[in-house]
Amino acid sequence: MIVVSDTPAGWRKSSFSGNEYECVEVALQTDQVRARDSKDRTGPQLVFGAQAWREFVAAVVTGQLGAP
């Protein structure tokens, strides 16, 4: 699902990105996770169910998605 919202929802990004604005920010909520482009904070957001997000993160951590 893609939504557009500029409402602050506890957005955060990787500490490895420093003060740069070229990264993905995420907002963790009870039953979903929102992701957005830090360069366009009022633009569209991707919305993932909590379980789908956990599976995605696990796949990234274990290298199941391959190299970029």
mmCIF file of C-alpha atoms in Angstrom:
data_model
loop_
_atom_site.group_PDB
_atom_site.id
_atom_site.type_symbol
_atom_site.label_atom_id
_atom_site.label_comp_id
_atom_site.label_asym_id
_atom_site.label_seq_id
_atom_site.Cartn_x
_atom_site.Cartn_y
_atom_site.Cartn_z
ATOM 1 C CA MET A 1 0.000 0.000 0.000
ATOM 2 C CA ILE A 2 1.238 3.521 -0.741
ATOM 3 C CA VAL A 3 -0.042 6.515 1.231
ATOM 4 C CA VAL A 4 0.856 10.204 1.327
ATOM 5 C CA SER A 5 1.253 11.857 4.718
ATOM 6 C CA ASP A 6 3.510 14.392 6.393
ATOM 7 C CA THR A 7 2.421 13.431 9.903
ATOM 8 C CA PRO A 8 5.376 12.725 12.202
ATOM 9 C CA ALA A 9 5.232 9.137 13.387
ATOM 10 C CA GLY A 10 8.588 8.536 15.071
ATOM 11 C CA TRP A 11 10.567 8.386 11.829
ATOM 12 C CA ARG A 12 14.126 7.114 12.049
ATOM 13 C CA LYS A 13 16.955 6.106 9.754
ATOM 14 C CA SER A 14 20.184 4.190 9.941
ATOM 15 C CA SER A 15 22.914 5.729 12.064
ATOM 16 C CA PHE A 16 25.280 4.926 9.168
ATOM 17 C CA SER A 17 23.611 7.622 7.050
ATOM 18 C CA GLY A 18 24.824 10.453 9.304
ATOM 19 C CA ASN A 19 23.283 13.821 8.463
ATOM 20 C CA GLU A 20 22.708 12.915 4.836
ATOM 21 C CA TYR A 21 19.228 12.979 3.318
ATOM 22 C CA GLU A 22 19.622 10.159 0.825
ATOM 23 C CA CYS A 23 18.251 7.217 2.711
ATOM 24 C CA VAL A 24 15.128 5.374 3.710
ATOM 25 C CA GLU A 25 13.369 6.360 6.918
ATOM 26 C CA VAL A 26 11.028 4.013 8.763
ATOM 27 C CA ALA A 27 8.312 4.530 11.355
ATOM 28 C CA LEU A 28 7.462 1.501 13.470
ATOM 29 C CA GLN A 29 3.836 1.300 14.554
ATOM 30 C CA THR A 30 1.876 -1.374 16.402
ATOM 31 C CA ASP A 31 0.659 -3.333 13.387
ATOM 32 C CA GLN A 32 2.578 -1.805 10.492
ATOM 33 C CA VAL A 33 5.817 -0.211 9.372
ATOM 34 C CA ARG A 34 5.953 2.845 7.123
ATOM 35 C CA ALA A 35 8.915 3.639 4.882
ATOM 36 C CA ARG A 36 9.676 6.849 2.992
ATOM 37 C CA ASP A 37 12.443 8.623 1.102
ATOM 38 C CA SER A 38 14.232 11.081 3.383
ATOM 39 C CA LYS A 39 14.593 13.516 0.465
ATOM 40 C CA ASP A 40 10.801 13.718 0.063
ATOM 41 C CA ARG A 41 9.320 13.539 3.536
ATOM 42 C CA THR A 42 5.882 14.687 2.402
ATOM 43 C CA GLY A 43 5.829 12.254 -0.519
ATOM 44 C CA PRO A 44 4.426 8.740 -0.767
ATOM 45 C CA GLN A 45 5.085 6.144 1.901
ATOM 46 C CA LEU A 46 5.202 2.391 1.605
ATOM 47 C CA VAL A 47 3.192 0.594 4.279
ATOM 48 C CA PHE A 48 4.089 -2.952 5.331
ATOM 49 C CA GLY A 49 2.340 -5.279 7.740
ATOM 50 C CA ALA A 50 4.430 -6.012 10.833
ATOM 51 C CA GLN A 51 4.982 -9.673 9.889
ATOM 52 C CA ALA A 52 5.981 -8.815 6.311
ATOM 53 C CA TRP A 53 8.495 -6.279 7.649
ATOM 54 C CA ARG A 54 10.006 -8.818 10.065
ATOM 55 C CA GLU A 55 10.397 -11.297 7.210
ATOM 56 C CA PHE A 56 12.003 -8.650 4.991
ATOM 57 C CA VAL A 57 14.497 -7.616 7.682
ATOM 58 C CA ALA A 58 15.353 -11.266 8.406
ATOM 59 C CA ALA A 59 16.002 -11.845 4.692
ATOM 60 C CA VAL A 60 18.300 -8.802 4.562
ATOM 61 C CA VAL A 61 20.211 -9.828 7.688
ATOM 62 C CA THR A 62 20.737 -13.408 6.506
ATOM 63 C CA GLY A 63 21.738 -12.382 2.970
ATOM 64 C CA GLN A 64 18.806 -14.091 1.265
ATOM 65 C CA LEU A 65 18.216 -11.165 -1.094
ATOM 66 C CA GLY A 66 21.629 -11.228 -2.742
ATOM 67 C CA ALA A 67 24.014 -8.389 -3.457
ATOM 68 C CA PRO A 68 22.797 -5.157 -5.068
#
